[in-house]
PDB file of C-alpha atoms in Angstrom:
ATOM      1  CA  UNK F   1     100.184 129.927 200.697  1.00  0.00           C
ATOM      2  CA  UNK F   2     100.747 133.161 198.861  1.00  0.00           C
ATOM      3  CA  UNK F   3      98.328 134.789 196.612  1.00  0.00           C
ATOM      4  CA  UNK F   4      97.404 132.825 193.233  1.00  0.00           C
ATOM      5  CA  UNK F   5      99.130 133.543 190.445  1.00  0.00           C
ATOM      6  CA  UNK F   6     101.148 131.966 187.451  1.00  0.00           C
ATOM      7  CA  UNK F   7     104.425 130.897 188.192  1.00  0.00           C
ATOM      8  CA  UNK F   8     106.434 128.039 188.610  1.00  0.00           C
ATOM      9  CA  UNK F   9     107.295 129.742 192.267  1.00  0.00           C
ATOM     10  CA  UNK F  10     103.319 129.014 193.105  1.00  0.00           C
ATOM     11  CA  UNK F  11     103.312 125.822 191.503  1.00  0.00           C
ATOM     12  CA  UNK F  12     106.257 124.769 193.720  1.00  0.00           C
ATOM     13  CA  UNK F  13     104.646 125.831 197.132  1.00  0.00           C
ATOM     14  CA  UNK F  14     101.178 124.444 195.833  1.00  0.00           C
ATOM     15  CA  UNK F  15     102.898 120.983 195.803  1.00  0.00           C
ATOM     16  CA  UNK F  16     104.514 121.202 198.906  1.00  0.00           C
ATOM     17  CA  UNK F  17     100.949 121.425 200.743  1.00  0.00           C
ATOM     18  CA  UNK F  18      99.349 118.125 201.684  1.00  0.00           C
ATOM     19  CA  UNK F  19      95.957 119.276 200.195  1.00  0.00           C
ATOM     20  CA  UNK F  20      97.652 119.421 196.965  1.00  0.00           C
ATOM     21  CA  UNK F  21      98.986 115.448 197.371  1.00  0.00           C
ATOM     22  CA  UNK F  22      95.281 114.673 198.245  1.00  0.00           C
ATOM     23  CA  UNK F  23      93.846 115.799 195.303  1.00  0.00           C
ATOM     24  CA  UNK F  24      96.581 114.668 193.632  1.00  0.00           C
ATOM     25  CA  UNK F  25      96.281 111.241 195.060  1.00  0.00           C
ATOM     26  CA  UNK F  26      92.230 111.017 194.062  1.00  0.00           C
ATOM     27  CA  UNK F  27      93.308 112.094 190.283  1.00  0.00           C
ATOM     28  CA  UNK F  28      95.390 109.232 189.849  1.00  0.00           C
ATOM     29  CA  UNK F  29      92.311 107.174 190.080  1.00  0.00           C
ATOM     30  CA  UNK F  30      89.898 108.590 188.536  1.00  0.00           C
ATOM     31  CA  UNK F  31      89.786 107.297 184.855  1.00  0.00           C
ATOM     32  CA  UNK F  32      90.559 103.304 186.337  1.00  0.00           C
ATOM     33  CA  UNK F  33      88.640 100.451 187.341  1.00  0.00           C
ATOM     34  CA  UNK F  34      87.571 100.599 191.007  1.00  0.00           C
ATOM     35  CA  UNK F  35      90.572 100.257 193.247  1.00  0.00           C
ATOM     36  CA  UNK F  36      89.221  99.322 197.410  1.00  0.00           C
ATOM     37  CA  UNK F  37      92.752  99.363 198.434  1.00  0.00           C
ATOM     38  CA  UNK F  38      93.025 103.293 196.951  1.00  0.00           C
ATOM     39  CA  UNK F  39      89.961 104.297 198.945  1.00  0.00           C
ATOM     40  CA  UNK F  40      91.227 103.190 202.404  1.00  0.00           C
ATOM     41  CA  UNK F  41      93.562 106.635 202.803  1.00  0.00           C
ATOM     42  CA  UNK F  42      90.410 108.938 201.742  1.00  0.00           C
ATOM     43  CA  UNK F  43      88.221 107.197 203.939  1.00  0.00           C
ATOM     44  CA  UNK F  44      90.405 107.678 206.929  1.00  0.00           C
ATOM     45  CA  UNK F  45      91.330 110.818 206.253  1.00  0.00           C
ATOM     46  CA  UNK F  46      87.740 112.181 206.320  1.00  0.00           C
ATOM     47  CA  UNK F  47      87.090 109.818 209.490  1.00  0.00           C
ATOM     48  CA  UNK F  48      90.119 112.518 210.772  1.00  0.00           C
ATOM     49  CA  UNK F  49      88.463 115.576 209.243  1.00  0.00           C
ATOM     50  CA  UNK F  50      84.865 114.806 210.465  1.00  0.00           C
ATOM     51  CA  UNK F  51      85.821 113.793 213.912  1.00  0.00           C
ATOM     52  CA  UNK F  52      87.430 117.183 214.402  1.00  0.00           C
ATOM     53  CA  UNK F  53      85.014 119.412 212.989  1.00  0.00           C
ATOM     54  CA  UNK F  54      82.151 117.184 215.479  1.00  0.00           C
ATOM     55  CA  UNK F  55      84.257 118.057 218.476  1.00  0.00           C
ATOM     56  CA  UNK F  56      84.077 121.370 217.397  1.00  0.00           C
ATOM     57  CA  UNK F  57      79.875 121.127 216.788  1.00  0.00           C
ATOM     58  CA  UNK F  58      79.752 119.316 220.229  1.00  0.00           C
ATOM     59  CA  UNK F  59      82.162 121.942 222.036  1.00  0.00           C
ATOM     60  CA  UNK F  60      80.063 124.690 220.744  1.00  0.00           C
ATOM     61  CA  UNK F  61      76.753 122.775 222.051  1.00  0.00           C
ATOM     62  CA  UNK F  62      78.555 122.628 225.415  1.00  0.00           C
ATOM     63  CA  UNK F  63      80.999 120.433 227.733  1.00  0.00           C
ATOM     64  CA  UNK F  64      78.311 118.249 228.545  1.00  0.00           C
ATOM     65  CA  UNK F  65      76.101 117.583 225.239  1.00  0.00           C
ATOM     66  CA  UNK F  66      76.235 113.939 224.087  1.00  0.00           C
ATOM     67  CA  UNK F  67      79.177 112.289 225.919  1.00  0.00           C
ATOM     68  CA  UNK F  68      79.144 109.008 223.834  1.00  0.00           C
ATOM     69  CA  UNK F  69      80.203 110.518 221.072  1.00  0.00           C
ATOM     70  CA  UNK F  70      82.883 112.787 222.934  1.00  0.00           C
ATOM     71  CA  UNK F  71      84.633 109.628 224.124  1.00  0.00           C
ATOM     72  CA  UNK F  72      84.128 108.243 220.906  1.00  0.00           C
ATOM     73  CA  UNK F  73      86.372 111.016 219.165  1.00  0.00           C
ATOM     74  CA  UNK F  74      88.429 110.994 221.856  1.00  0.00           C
ATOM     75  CA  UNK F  75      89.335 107.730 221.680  1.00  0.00           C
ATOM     76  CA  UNK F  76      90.234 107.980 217.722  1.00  0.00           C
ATOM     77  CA  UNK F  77      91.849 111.586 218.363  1.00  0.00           C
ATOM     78  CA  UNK F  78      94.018 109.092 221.080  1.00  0.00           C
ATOM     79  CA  UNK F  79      94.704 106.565 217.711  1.00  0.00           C
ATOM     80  CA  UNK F  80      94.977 109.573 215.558  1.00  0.00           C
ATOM     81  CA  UNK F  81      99.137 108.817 214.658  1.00  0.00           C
ATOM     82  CA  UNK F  82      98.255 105.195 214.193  1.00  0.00           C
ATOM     83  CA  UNK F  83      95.499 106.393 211.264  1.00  0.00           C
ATOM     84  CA  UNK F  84      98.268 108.268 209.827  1.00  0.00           C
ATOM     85  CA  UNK F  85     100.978 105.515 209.786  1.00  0.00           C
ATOM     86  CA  UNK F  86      98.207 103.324 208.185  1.00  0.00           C
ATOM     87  CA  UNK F  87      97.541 106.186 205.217  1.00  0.00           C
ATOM     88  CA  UNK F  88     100.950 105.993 204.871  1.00  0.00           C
ATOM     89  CA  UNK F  89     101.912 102.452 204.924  1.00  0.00           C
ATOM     90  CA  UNK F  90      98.649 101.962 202.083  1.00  0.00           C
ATOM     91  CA  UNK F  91      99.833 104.949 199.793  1.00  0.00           C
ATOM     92  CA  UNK F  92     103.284 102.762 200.019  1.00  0.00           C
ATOM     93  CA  UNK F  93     102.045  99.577 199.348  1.00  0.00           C
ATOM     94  CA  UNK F  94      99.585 100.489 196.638  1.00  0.00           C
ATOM     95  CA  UNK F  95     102.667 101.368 194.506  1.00  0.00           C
ATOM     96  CA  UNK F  96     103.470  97.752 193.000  1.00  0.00           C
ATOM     97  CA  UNK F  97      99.564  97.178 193.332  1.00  0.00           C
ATOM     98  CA  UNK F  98      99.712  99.605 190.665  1.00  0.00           C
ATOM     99  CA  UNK F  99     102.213  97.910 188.422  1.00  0.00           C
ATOM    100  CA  UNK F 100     100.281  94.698 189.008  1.00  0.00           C
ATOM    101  CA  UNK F 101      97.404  95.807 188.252  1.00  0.00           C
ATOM    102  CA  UNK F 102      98.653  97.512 185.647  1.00  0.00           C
ATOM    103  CA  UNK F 103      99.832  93.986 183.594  1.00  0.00           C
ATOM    104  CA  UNK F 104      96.210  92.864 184.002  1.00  0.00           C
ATOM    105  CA  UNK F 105      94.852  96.142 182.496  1.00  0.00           C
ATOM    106  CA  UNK F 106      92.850  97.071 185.725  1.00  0.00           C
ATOM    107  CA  UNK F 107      94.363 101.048 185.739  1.00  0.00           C
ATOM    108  CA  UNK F 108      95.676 103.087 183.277  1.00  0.00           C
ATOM    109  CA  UNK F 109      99.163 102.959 182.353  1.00  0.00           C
ATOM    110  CA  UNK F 110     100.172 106.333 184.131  1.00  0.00           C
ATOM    111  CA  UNK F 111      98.667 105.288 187.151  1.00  0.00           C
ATOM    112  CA  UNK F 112     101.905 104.023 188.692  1.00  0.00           C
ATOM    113  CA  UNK F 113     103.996 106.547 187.258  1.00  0.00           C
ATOM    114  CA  UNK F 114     101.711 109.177 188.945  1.00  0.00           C
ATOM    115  CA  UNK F 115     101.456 107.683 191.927  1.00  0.00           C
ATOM    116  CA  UNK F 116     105.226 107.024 192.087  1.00  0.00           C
ATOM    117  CA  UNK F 117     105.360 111.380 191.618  1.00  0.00           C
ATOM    118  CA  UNK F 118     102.339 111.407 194.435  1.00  0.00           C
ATOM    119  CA  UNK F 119     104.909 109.227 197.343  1.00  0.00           C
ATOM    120  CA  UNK F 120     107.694 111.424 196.138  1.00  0.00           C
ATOM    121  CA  UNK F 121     105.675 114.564 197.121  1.00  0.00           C
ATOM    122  CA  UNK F 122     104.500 112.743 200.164  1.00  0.00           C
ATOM    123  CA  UNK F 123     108.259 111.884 201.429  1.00  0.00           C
ATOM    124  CA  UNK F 124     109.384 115.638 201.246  1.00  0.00           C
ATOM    125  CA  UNK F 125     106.153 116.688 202.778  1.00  0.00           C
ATOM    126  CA  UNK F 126     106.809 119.113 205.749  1.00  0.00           C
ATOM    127  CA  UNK F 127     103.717 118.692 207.408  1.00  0.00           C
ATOM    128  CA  UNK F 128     103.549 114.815 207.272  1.00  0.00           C
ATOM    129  CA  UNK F 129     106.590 112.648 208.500  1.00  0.00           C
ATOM    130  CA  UNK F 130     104.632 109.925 208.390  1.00  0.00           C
ATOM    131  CA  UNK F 131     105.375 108.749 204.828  1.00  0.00           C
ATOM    132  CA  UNK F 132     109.342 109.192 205.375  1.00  0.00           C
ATOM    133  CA  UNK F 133     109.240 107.141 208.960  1.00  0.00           C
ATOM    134  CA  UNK F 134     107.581 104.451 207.447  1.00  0.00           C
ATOM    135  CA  UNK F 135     109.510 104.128 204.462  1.00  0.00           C
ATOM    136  CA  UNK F 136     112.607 104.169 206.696  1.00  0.00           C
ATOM    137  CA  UNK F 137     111.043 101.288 208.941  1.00  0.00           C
ATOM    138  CA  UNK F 138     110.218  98.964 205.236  1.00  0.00           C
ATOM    139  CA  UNK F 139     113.888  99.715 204.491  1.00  0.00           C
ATOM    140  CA  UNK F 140     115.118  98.723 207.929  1.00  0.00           C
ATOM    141  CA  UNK F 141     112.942  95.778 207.524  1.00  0.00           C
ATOM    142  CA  UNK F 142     113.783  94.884 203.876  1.00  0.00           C
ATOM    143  CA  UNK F 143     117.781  95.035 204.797  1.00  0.00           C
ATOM    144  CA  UNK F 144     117.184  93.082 208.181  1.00  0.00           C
ATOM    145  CA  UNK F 145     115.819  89.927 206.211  1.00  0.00           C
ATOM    146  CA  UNK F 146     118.049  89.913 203.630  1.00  0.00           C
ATOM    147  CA  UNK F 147     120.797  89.823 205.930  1.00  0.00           C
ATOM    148  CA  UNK F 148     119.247  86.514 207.423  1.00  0.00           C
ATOM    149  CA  UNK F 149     121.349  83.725 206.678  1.00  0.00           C
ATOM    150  CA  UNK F 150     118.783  81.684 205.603  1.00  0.00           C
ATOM    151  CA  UNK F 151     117.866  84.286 202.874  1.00  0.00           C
ATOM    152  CA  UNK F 152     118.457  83.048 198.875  1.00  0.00           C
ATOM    153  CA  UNK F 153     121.283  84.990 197.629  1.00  0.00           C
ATOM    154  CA  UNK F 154     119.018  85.622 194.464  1.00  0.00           C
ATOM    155  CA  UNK F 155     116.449  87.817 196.517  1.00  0.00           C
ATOM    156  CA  UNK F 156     119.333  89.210 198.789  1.00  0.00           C
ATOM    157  CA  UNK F 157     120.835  90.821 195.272  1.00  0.00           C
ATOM    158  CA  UNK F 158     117.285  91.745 194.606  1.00  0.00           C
ATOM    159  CA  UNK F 159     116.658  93.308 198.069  1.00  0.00           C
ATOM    160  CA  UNK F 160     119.853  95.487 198.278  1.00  0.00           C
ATOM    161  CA  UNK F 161     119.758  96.910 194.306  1.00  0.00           C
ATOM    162  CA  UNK F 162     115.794  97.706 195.018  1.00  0.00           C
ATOM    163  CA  UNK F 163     117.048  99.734 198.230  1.00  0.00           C
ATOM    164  CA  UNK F 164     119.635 101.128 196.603  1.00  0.00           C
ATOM    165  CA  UNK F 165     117.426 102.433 193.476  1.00  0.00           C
ATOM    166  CA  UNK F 166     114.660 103.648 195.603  1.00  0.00           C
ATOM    167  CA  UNK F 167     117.127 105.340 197.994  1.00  0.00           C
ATOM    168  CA  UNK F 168     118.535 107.377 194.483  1.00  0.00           C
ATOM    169  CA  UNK F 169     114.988 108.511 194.279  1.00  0.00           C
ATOM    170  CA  UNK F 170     114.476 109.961 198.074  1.00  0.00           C
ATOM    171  CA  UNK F 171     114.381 113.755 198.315  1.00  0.00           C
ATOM    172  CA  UNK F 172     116.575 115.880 199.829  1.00  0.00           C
ATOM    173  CA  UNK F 173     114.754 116.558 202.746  1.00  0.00           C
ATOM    174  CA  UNK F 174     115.516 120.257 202.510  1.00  0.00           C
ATOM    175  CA  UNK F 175     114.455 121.030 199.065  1.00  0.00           C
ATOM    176  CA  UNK F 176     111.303 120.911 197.011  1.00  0.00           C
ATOM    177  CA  UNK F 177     110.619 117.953 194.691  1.00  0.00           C
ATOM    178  CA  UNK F 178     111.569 118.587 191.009  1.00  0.00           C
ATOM    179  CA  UNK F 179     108.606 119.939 188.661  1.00  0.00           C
TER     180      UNK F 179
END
């Protein structure tokens, strides 16, 4: 990141970074009812964060020092893309959560609007692919059973124009996301 300053330039690059999308993420919230489902990607990402900065604690205290909790963070470092397809697969599926919960008055009315701006950051993320692949994979899934024969034509029609209008929305994947 480049120094601070006040420009649309910084503002751009400041949403690009996945920090940003966290924060981001935890503002959506924060005027609602309690949401579990929302707290499952913070939780896991500090589970991430803290498990790295241990190994560090524990490499510092040497090789040897408490070997429990070495395979321990090992064995999550091991599961550490599976965490991250989870995060992602939440932050997706909280979306129409959202609207849900919005018709029974349990979060604000922005709420899904900003979150729908949050996954939109999220897909053109550089850092993260995660969000993208498993979008892709829902997609691939979505069009898969609404090719089944034994599929209502009603929901097939409802299938292909949802793809279709969430597909409008993607992001080039080598620009920014519109301010």
């Amino acid at each position: 990141m480049p120094n601070f300053h006040f420009s649309r330039h910084y503002l751009a690059q400041l949403l690009l970074e996945d920090s940003c999308h966290n924060v981001l993420y935890s503002l959506i919230f924060i005027n609602g009812s309690p949401i579990t489902i929302a707290l499952i990607p913070v939780f896991l990402y500090s589970l991430l964060h803290s498990s790295n900065y241990t190994r560090k604690l524990l490499d510092k205290a040497g090789p040897t020092s408490v070997p429990i909790l070495r395979n321990l963070i090992n064995k999550l470092v091991a599961r550490q893309t599976d965490i991250l397809r989870i995060i992602a697969f939440n932050e997706i599926i909280l979306f129409p959560f959202l609207f849900f919960m919005l018709f029974y008055g349990k979060c604000s009315l922005l709420s899904p609007f900003m979150h729908f701006n949050f996954l939109v950051y999220r897909y053109a993320s550089r850092r993260n692919p995660y969000t993208r692949q498993i979008m892709g994979e829902l997609r691939m899934k979505a069009e898969e059973f609404a090719q089944r024969p034994s599929t209502p034509g009603f929901i097939k029609t409802t299938i292909e124009k949802s793809v279709s209008l969430l597909s409008r929305f993607a992001v080039p994947m080598n620009t920014a996301p519109r301010l």
